[in-house]
Short mmCIF file of C-alpha atoms in Angstrom, two decimals:
data_model
loop_
_atom_site.label_atom_id
_atom_site.label_comp_id
_atom_site.label_asym_id
_atom_site.label_seq_id
_atom_site.Cartn_x
_atom_site.Cartn_y
_atom_site.Cartn_z
CA MET A 47 -13.41 25.50 -13.76
CA ARG A 48 -14.80 27.85 -11.66
CA SER A 49 -18.15 28.73 -11.70
CA SER A 50 -18.26 31.87 -9.44
CA GLN A 51 -15.25 34.01 -10.80
CA SER A 52 -15.47 38.20 -10.68
CA PHE A 53 -14.21 39.31 -13.93
CA GLY A 54 -13.25 43.12 -14.76
CA ILE A 55 -11.24 45.10 -17.23
CA HIS A 56 -9.63 48.95 -15.50
CA PHE A 57 -7.18 51.37 -17.81
CA THR A 58 -4.56 52.89 -15.70
CA ILE A 59 -1.11 54.15 -16.00
CA ARG A 60 2.05 53.82 -14.51
CA THR A 61 3.15 57.46 -13.29
CA ASP A 62 6.17 55.78 -12.26
CA LYS A 63 7.23 55.79 -15.91
CA VAL A 64 6.52 59.48 -16.48
CA ARG A 65 8.43 60.42 -19.46
CA GLU A 66 8.56 64.65 -20.74
CA GLY A 67 4.70 64.69 -19.19
CA LYS A 68 3.30 61.29 -20.52
CA VAL A 69 3.27 57.91 -19.09
CA PRO A 70 1.98 54.80 -20.56
CA VAL A 71 -1.43 53.09 -20.63
CA TYR A 72 -2.14 49.84 -18.90
CA ALA A 73 -5.18 47.32 -19.36
CA CYS A 74 -5.86 45.64 -15.94
CA VAL A 75 -7.49 42.51 -16.33
CA THR A 76 -8.92 40.98 -12.80
CA VAL A 77 -10.56 37.57 -12.33
CA SER A 78 -11.19 36.76 -8.55
CA ARG A 79 -9.47 39.44 -6.89
CA LEU A 80 -5.92 38.27 -9.31
CA ARG A 81 -4.63 41.13 -11.63
CA SER A 82 -2.60 40.73 -14.81
CA TYR A 83 -1.40 43.93 -16.79
CA ILE A 84 -1.16 44.66 -20.13
CA ALA A 85 0.73 47.39 -21.80
CA LEU A 86 -0.68 49.19 -24.46
CA LYS A 87 2.11 50.97 -26.17
CA GLN A 88 -0.55 54.63 -25.73
CA LEU A 89 1.12 57.42 -24.00
CA VAL A 90 -0.74 59.89 -22.49
CA GLU A 91 -0.52 63.24 -20.75
CA VAL A 92 -0.49 62.67 -16.81
CA LYS A 93 -3.01 65.93 -16.14
CA SER A 94 -5.17 64.32 -19.07
CA TRP A 95 -5.58 61.49 -17.28
CA ASP A 96 -9.17 60.13 -15.17
CA ASN A 97 -7.89 57.46 -13.15
CA ALA A 98 -11.33 56.69 -11.87
CA LYS A 99 -13.14 56.75 -15.37
CA GLY A 100 -10.29 54.81 -16.74
CA ALA A 101 -10.04 57.37 -19.96
CA LEU A 102 -8.79 60.67 -20.69
CA LYS A 103 -10.81 63.97 -20.44
CA GLY A 104 -11.59 66.34 -22.86
CA ASN A 105 -12.90 66.77 -26.24
CA ARG A 106 -9.55 66.82 -28.18
CA GLU A 107 -10.16 64.52 -31.15
CA GLU A 108 -6.42 62.98 -30.30
CA PHE A 109 -7.93 61.96 -27.01
CA LYS A 110 -11.25 60.82 -28.57
CA SER A 111 -9.10 58.77 -30.90
CA ILE A 112 -7.40 56.91 -27.80
CA ASN A 113 -10.46 56.20 -25.81
CA ASN A 114 -12.19 54.60 -28.59
CA TYR A 115 -9.08 52.91 -29.16
CA LEU A 116 -9.37 51.60 -25.42
CA GLN A 117 -13.20 50.80 -25.63
CA GLU A 118 -12.03 48.11 -28.60
CA VAL A 119 -9.40 46.76 -26.46
CA ARG A 120 -12.06 46.68 -23.43
CA MET A 121 -14.28 44.73 -26.36
CA ALA A 122 -11.48 42.68 -27.53
CA ILE A 123 -10.51 41.66 -23.70
CA GLY A 124 -14.00 40.83 -23.24
CA THR A 125 -14.04 38.59 -25.80
CA CYS A 126 -11.16 36.53 -25.20
CA TYR A 127 -12.81 36.11 -21.83
CA GLN A 128 -16.20 34.83 -23.52
CA GLN A 129 -14.41 32.38 -25.15
CA LEU A 130 -12.09 30.76 -22.93
CA ASN A 131 -15.63 30.26 -21.06
CA LEU A 132 -17.20 28.84 -24.31
CA LYS A 133 -14.51 26.08 -24.42
CA GLY A 134 -14.78 25.31 -20.63
CA LYS A 135 -10.95 26.39 -20.55
CA MET A 136 -9.57 27.40 -17.08
CA ILE A 137 -10.07 31.26 -16.48
CA SER A 138 -7.50 33.34 -14.98
CA ALA A 139 -6.28 36.88 -15.19
CA GLU A 140 -2.85 35.33 -16.86
CA ALA A 141 -4.90 33.06 -19.13
CA ILE A 142 -7.12 35.96 -20.65
CA LYS A 143 -3.87 38.20 -20.86
CA ASP A 144 -2.29 35.58 -22.92
CA ALA A 145 -5.42 35.00 -25.19
CA PHE A 146 -5.31 38.90 -26.13
CA LEU A 147 -1.53 39.13 -26.95
CA GLY A 148 -1.81 35.66 -28.90
CA THR A 149 0.78 34.12 -26.53
CA ALA A 150 -1.61 31.48 -25.17
CA LYS A 151 -0.14 28.53 -23.63
CA GLU A 152 -1.30 25.09 -22.89
CA VAL A 153 -2.53 25.72 -19.14
CA HIS A 154 -2.42 22.37 -16.86
CA THR A 155 -5.07 21.46 -14.01
CA LEU A 156 -5.14 19.07 -11.20
CA SER A 157 -7.07 16.83 -12.97
CA SER A 158 -5.15 16.89 -15.94
CA LEU A 159 -2.36 16.33 -13.91
CA PHE A 160 -4.04 13.21 -12.23
CA GLU A 161 -4.85 11.71 -15.44
CA TYR A 162 -1.29 12.11 -16.83
CA HIS A 163 -0.28 9.88 -13.89
CA ASN A 164 -2.78 7.53 -13.73
CA GLU A 165 -2.13 6.41 -17.62
CA THR A 166 1.42 6.43 -17.46
CA ALA A 167 1.67 4.77 -14.03
CA ALA A 168 -0.88 2.08 -15.12
CA SER A 169 2.24 0.32 -16.53
CA THR A 170 4.26 0.20 -13.67
CA LEU A 171 2.37 0.48 -10.68
CA LYS A 172 0.00 -2.26 -9.33
CA TRP A 173 -3.84 -1.84 -9.48
CA SER A 174 -3.81 -2.31 -5.75
CA THR A 175 -1.30 0.55 -5.58
CA LEU A 176 -2.88 2.38 -8.07
CA LYS A 177 -6.12 2.76 -7.53
CA HIS A 178 -5.57 4.63 -3.96
CA TYR A 179 -4.53 7.66 -6.03
CA TYR A 180 -8.41 7.33 -7.70
CA VAL A 181 -9.56 7.58 -4.10
CA THR A 182 -7.31 10.57 -3.14
CA GLN A 183 -8.61 11.97 -6.64
CA ARG A 184 -12.25 11.61 -5.28
CA TYR A 185 -11.70 13.24 -2.33
CA LEU A 186 -9.88 16.45 -4.05
CA VAL A 187 -12.76 16.75 -6.18
CA LYS A 188 -15.18 16.91 -3.49
CA PHE A 189 -12.89 19.21 -1.65
CA ILE A 190 -12.77 22.06 -4.72
CA GLN A 191 -16.38 21.51 -4.88
CA LYS A 192 -16.67 22.38 -1.22
CA GLN A 193 -14.26 24.74 -1.20
CA PHE A 194 -14.10 26.61 -4.82
CA LYS A 195 -17.48 26.15 -6.20
CA SER A 196 -15.71 24.73 -8.80
CA ALA A 197 -14.75 21.21 -10.50
CA ASP A 198 -11.12 22.16 -11.00
CA LEU A 199 -8.12 24.14 -10.46
CA TYR A 200 -5.09 25.37 -12.17
CA LEU A 201 -2.02 23.86 -10.82
CA HIS A 202 -0.21 27.32 -10.36
CA GLU A 203 -3.33 28.12 -8.00
CA LEU A 204 -2.10 25.39 -5.88
CA ASP A 205 -0.13 26.86 -2.37
CA TYR A 206 0.18 26.24 1.10
CA LYS A 207 -3.33 27.20 2.12
CA PHE A 208 -4.85 25.12 -0.49
CA ILE A 209 -3.00 22.01 1.27
CA TYR A 210 -3.57 22.85 4.92
CA ASP A 211 -7.31 23.26 3.95
CA PHE A 212 -7.60 20.22 2.16
CA GLU A 213 -5.83 18.54 5.23
CA THR A 214 -8.66 20.10 7.21
CA PHE A 215 -10.98 19.00 5.15
CA LEU A 216 -10.09 15.23 5.51
CA ARG A 217 -10.01 15.43 8.85
CA ASN A 218 -13.37 16.57 9.20
CA HIS A 219 -14.78 14.29 6.68
CA LYS A 220 -17.58 12.17 7.53
CA PRO A 221 -17.97 8.91 4.82
CA VAL A 222 -21.36 7.64 4.17
CA ASP A 223 -20.02 4.53 1.97
CA HIS A 224 -18.04 3.29 4.85
CA GLN A 225 -18.02 3.12 9.02
CA LYS A 226 -14.98 5.03 10.06
CA PRO A 227 -13.40 8.25 9.06
CA LEU A 228 -9.50 9.09 8.40
CA ASN A 229 -7.60 8.74 10.88
CA ASN A 230 -4.59 10.93 10.89
CA ASN A 231 -2.01 8.81 9.34
CA GLY A 232 -4.84 7.74 6.62
CA VAL A 233 -5.22 11.64 5.93
CA MET A 234 -1.62 12.18 5.49
CA LYS A 235 -1.10 9.07 3.25
CA HIS A 236 -3.40 11.52 0.47
CA ILE A 237 -1.53 13.88 1.44
CA ILE A 238 2.01 12.35 0.28
CA ARG A 239 -0.14 11.19 -3.28
CA VAL A 240 -0.88 15.21 -3.83
CA LYS A 241 3.13 15.69 -2.59
CA LYS A 242 4.10 13.04 -5.52
CA MET A 243 1.79 14.80 -7.93
CA VAL A 244 2.99 18.31 -7.68
CA HIS A 245 6.47 16.71 -7.37
CA LEU A 246 5.58 15.22 -11.07
CA ALA A 247 4.01 18.50 -12.04
CA ILE A 248 7.24 20.29 -10.90
CA GLN A 249 9.76 17.90 -13.03
CA LEU A 250 7.12 18.28 -15.89
CA GLU A 251 7.37 22.32 -15.97
CA TRP A 252 3.94 22.33 -15.48
CA ILE A 253 4.32 24.54 -12.29
CA SER A 254 7.47 26.42 -10.89
CA LYS A 255 6.61 26.86 -7.36
CA ASN A 256 6.36 24.07 -4.70
CA PRO A 257 3.23 24.62 -2.35
CA PHE A 258 5.00 22.04 0.07
CA ALA A 259 7.93 23.86 0.30
CA ASN A 260 6.72 24.83 4.02
CA TYR A 261 4.45 22.20 4.60
CA LYS A 262 5.17 19.34 7.12
CA LEU A 263 3.83 15.81 7.55
CA LYS A 264 2.79 14.73 10.56
CA ILE A 265 2.81 10.99 10.28
CA GLN A 266 2.25 9.34 13.86
CA LYS A 267 3.91 6.23 15.04
CA VAL A 268 1.75 3.18 15.50
CA ASN A 269 2.16 0.30 17.34
CA ARG A 270 1.81 -2.58 15.08
CA GLU A 271 -0.24 -4.57 16.70
CA HIS A 272 0.30 -8.78 16.46
CA LEU A 273 -0.43 -11.99 18.04
CA SER A 274 1.49 -13.20 21.52
CA GLU A 275 2.83 -16.20 21.50
CA LYS A 276 -0.45 -17.32 24.12
CA GLU A 277 -2.89 -16.09 21.78
CA LEU A 278 -1.51 -17.53 18.47
CA LYS A 279 -1.24 -20.86 20.02
CA THR A 280 -4.98 -20.56 21.35
CA MET A 281 -5.68 -20.14 17.70
CA GLU A 282 -4.17 -22.79 16.10
CA ASN A 283 -5.73 -25.16 18.92
CA LYS A 284 -8.98 -23.99 18.64
CA VAL A 285 -11.02 -26.50 16.71
CA PHE A 286 -14.38 -25.20 14.31
CA ASP A 287 -16.65 -27.08 13.34
CA ILE A 288 -17.70 -24.99 10.32
CA ASP A 289 -15.06 -25.82 7.31
CA ARG A 290 -15.30 -22.50 5.96
CA ILE A 291 -14.41 -20.91 9.32
CA ASP A 292 -11.44 -23.67 9.93
CA MET A 293 -10.32 -22.94 6.51
CA ILE A 294 -9.70 -18.92 7.44
CA ARG A 295 -7.88 -19.54 10.52
CA ASP A 296 -5.45 -22.50 8.82
CA LEU A 297 -4.56 -19.60 6.16
CA PHE A 298 -4.15 -16.96 8.70
CA VAL A 299 -1.72 -19.53 11.16
CA PHE A 300 -0.11 -20.13 7.78
CA CYS A 301 1.01 -16.96 6.99
CA CYS A 302 2.06 -16.59 10.91
CA TYR A 303 4.66 -18.87 10.48
CA THR A 304 5.54 -17.48 6.57
CA GLY A 305 4.97 -13.61 6.54
CA LEU A 306 2.84 -13.71 3.26
CA THR A 307 0.75 -11.00 2.68
CA TYR A 308 -3.20 -12.39 1.76
CA VAL A 309 -2.71 -11.31 -1.90
CA ASP A 310 0.57 -13.59 -2.13
CA VAL A 311 -1.03 -16.77 -0.06
CA ILE A 312 -3.79 -16.52 -2.16
CA ASN A 313 -1.92 -16.69 -5.26
CA LEU A 314 -0.08 -19.32 -4.17
CA LYS A 315 0.44 -22.33 -6.41
CA HIS A 316 2.14 -25.75 -5.59
CA ASP A 317 4.99 -24.75 -8.33
CA ASN A 318 5.81 -22.10 -5.64
CA ILE A 319 6.64 -24.89 -2.92
CA VAL A 320 10.05 -26.28 -3.60
CA GLU A 321 12.44 -28.43 -2.17
CA ALA A 322 15.81 -26.40 -1.24
CA ALA A 323 19.57 -27.46 -0.91
CA ASP A 324 19.14 -27.89 2.56
CA GLY A 325 16.55 -30.37 2.09
CA GLU A 326 13.84 -28.56 3.72
CA MET A 327 10.80 -27.39 1.98
CA TRP A 328 10.36 -23.50 1.00
CA VAL A 329 8.09 -21.23 -0.68
CA ARG A 330 9.79 -19.48 -3.45
CA THR A 331 7.36 -16.72 -5.08
CA CYS A 332 7.09 -12.72 -5.24
CA ARG A 333 5.37 -9.93 -3.67
CA GLN A 334 2.62 -8.69 -6.04
CA LYS A 335 2.83 -5.35 -4.76
CA THR A 336 6.48 -4.67 -5.44
CA ASP A 337 7.92 -7.73 -7.45
CA ILE A 338 10.55 -8.63 -4.95
CA PRO A 339 11.42 -11.88 -4.55
CA VAL A 340 10.38 -13.98 -1.25
CA ASN A 341 12.25 -17.07 -0.55
CA THR A 342 11.48 -18.45 2.76
CA PRO A 343 12.02 -21.78 4.53
CA LEU A 344 8.99 -23.37 5.50
CA LEU A 345 8.30 -24.06 9.51
CA PRO A 346 6.75 -27.40 10.99
CA LYS A 347 3.31 -25.18 11.24
CA ALA A 348 3.23 -24.40 7.79
CA VAL A 349 4.34 -27.54 5.91
CA GLU A 350 1.47 -29.65 8.70
CA ILE A 351 -0.99 -26.90 6.91
CA LEU A 352 -0.19 -27.35 3.31
CA LYS A 353 -0.44 -30.96 3.58
CA LYS A 354 -4.00 -30.47 5.30
CA TYR A 355 -4.90 -28.98 1.82
CA LYS A 356 -2.99 -30.81 -0.46
CA ASP A 357 -5.96 -32.63 -2.25
CA ASN A 358 -8.49 -30.02 -1.37
CA GLN A 359 -11.27 -29.79 -3.99
CA ARG A 360 -11.85 -26.08 -3.92
CA ALA A 361 -8.00 -25.22 -4.14
CA LEU A 362 -7.63 -27.88 -7.22
CA LEU A 363 -10.11 -25.84 -9.45
CA THR A 364 -8.39 -22.78 -9.01
CA ASN A 365 -5.08 -24.74 -9.44
CA THR A 366 -3.82 -22.59 -6.16
CA ILE A 367 -2.64 -24.38 -2.58
CA PHE A 368 -5.82 -22.97 -0.49
CA PRO A 369 -9.39 -22.49 -1.98
CA VAL A 370 -9.93 -18.67 -3.16
CA VAL A 371 -12.16 -16.24 -0.47
CA SER A 372 -12.08 -12.36 -0.79
CA ASN A 373 -10.06 -10.48 1.47
CA GLN A 374 -12.97 -8.87 2.65
CA LYS A 375 -14.62 -12.23 3.81
CA VAL A 376 -11.66 -13.18 5.42
CA ASN A 377 -11.30 -10.03 7.92
CA ALA A 378 -15.14 -10.40 8.77
CA TYR A 379 -14.50 -14.29 9.35
CA LEU A 380 -11.34 -13.34 11.33
CA LYS A 381 -13.34 -11.05 13.93
CA GLU A 382 -15.51 -14.28 14.62
CA ILE A 383 -12.39 -16.34 15.15
CA ALA A 384 -10.95 -13.81 17.91
CA GLU A 385 -14.13 -13.57 19.55
CA VAL A 386 -14.35 -17.44 19.63
CA CYS A 387 -10.99 -17.55 21.13
CA GLY A 388 -11.18 -15.02 23.55
CA ILE A 389 -8.34 -12.56 21.67
CA LYS A 390 -9.37 -8.91 21.94
CA LYS A 391 -7.26 -7.28 19.50
CA ASN A 392 -8.61 -5.87 16.27
CA ILE A 393 -7.47 -8.62 14.05
CA THR A 394 -7.10 -8.27 10.41
CA PHE A 395 -5.20 -10.22 7.77
CA HIS A 396 -2.24 -8.15 7.98
CA LEU A 397 -1.80 -8.76 11.40
CA ALA A 398 -0.51 -12.31 10.69
CA ARG A 399 2.47 -10.52 8.79
CA HIS A 400 3.23 -8.76 11.99
CA THR A 401 3.19 -12.01 14.01
CA PHE A 402 5.36 -13.64 11.80
CA ALA A 403 7.87 -10.75 12.06
CA THR A 404 7.56 -9.83 15.99
CA THR A 405 6.38 -13.24 17.52
CA VAL A 406 7.71 -15.78 15.15
CA THR A 407 11.12 -14.81 14.43
CA LEU A 408 12.12 -11.43 15.75
CA SER A 409 11.60 -12.38 19.66
CA ASN A 410 12.85 -15.61 19.17
CA GLY A 411 16.47 -14.31 18.07
CA VAL A 412 16.18 -14.49 14.32
CA PRO A 413 18.72 -11.72 13.14
CA ILE A 414 16.29 -8.68 11.89
CA GLU A 415 18.70 -9.00 8.39
CA THR A 416 17.05 -12.28 7.92
CA VAL A 417 13.46 -11.40 8.76
CA SER A 418 13.74 -8.37 6.63
CA LYS A 419 14.98 -10.74 3.63
CA MET A 420 11.86 -12.94 4.17
CA LEU A 421 9.55 -10.11 4.50
CA ALA A 422 10.70 -9.27 1.26
CA HIS A 423 11.46 -5.36 2.47
CA THR A 424 13.43 -2.76 0.55
CA LYS A 425 14.71 -1.43 3.31
CA ILE A 426 16.01 -2.76 6.78
CA ALA A 427 14.22 0.72 8.46
CA THR A 428 10.86 -1.19 7.23
CA THR A 429 11.80 -4.30 9.44
CA GLN A 430 13.02 -2.34 12.33
CA ILE A 431 9.21 -0.94 12.48
CA TYR A 432 8.86 -4.45 13.88
CA ALA A 433 12.05 -4.84 16.40
CA LYS A 434 10.07 -4.46 19.59
CA VAL A 435 11.64 -5.02 22.78
CA LEU A 436 8.64 -7.74 24.28
CA GLU A 437 8.31 -8.77 27.68
CA LYS A 438 9.51 -12.12 26.51
CA LYS A 439 12.43 -11.03 25.59
CA ILE A 440 13.34 -8.90 28.82
CA SER A 441 12.37 -11.54 30.91
CA GLU A 442 14.93 -14.24 29.18
CA ASP A 443 17.75 -11.80 29.28
CA MET A 444 17.26 -10.70 32.80
CA ALA A 445 17.15 -14.49 33.64
CA ALA A 446 20.25 -14.68 32.00
CA LEU A 447 21.96 -11.68 34.03
CA ARG A 448 20.86 -13.43 37.49
CA LYS A 449 22.50 -16.50 36.10
CA LYS A 450 25.65 -14.36 35.25
CA LEU A 451 25.55 -12.49 38.76
CA LYS A 452 25.44 -15.62 40.81
CA GLU A 453 28.08 -17.35 39.22
CA VAL A 454 30.18 -13.96 40.06
CA VAL A 455 29.18 -14.67 43.62
#
């Protein structure tokens, strides 16, 4: 509820509705410069009305009676404002009008929308996805406190300016709990979540207008970093004396040859490795994020790593193929591994999945449809992000062309 709202009541007449020298009287309720008019079903003479005072001028008993009635209305409207305030309700001119007329209906706020979504989506969304909505909600709370000196907003107060100002807030926000400010696409991800919330509110008929109607998302195409063939081989062949570093390297390389994400590989069990009809070993699991099946034949390097961890004592304790280690620690160790291997790229665990898609499969002629299936993508357009023309492929294609041209000569 906003903590610094202006509130006022003024009585006025509608001169455009004059009939036989008389016009209707309205109570004008103003909250933070937004107005709502209440028809009072009182007719007064235009010439007897004092617009500055919002009352009839003169001492006629009829005029005194109407003026007394207007004061009673003023007190009643003021009482509606106070009751809404005491109950902690969001206050607006329309809410006060509804309370006065006895037509008050439930007014939804931005926080109530997020609470409804988070409660209903808990059964359908993975926590890894749902937690991002809580982060967006925290950013919204900070923005509303700073911009409006309030803890919440009515949904009907959302407009284009609100979205644009929230975007500006996110771009200028300097975090104190993590090291980097949001980049453009990070900002857009929060805006997308708010847009989904607004779409839900429209479907629920909690809001009639769409504040995103004229807003355009500004997603920037990013270069999906991956290890080159040379960098991958360097990492594979590097000898590490520290077991924990050696294990993280093996975990990462295994995913470079399978395309699995961190959460899926860390939960991988021996039952997920099967011998298929073709006599080869396959990994069969489901992506935790989407529940979509993953069926990928294991390449020799992946099989070699599996054999290495067949009797790992730490893994046996959790009944998993690899010892369990947090994603945060994995990424920290990967920075050390990259430095030792002389790899200048910013390596995170997800880069292994990119390497599988680009260096291991697509650049070696595996059809994009097959790669998409192994990555468990729902749309082939998602896989096309990785379908870059690499220098290796350009070299091979031009070599084939040179050979062909020589044969013609």
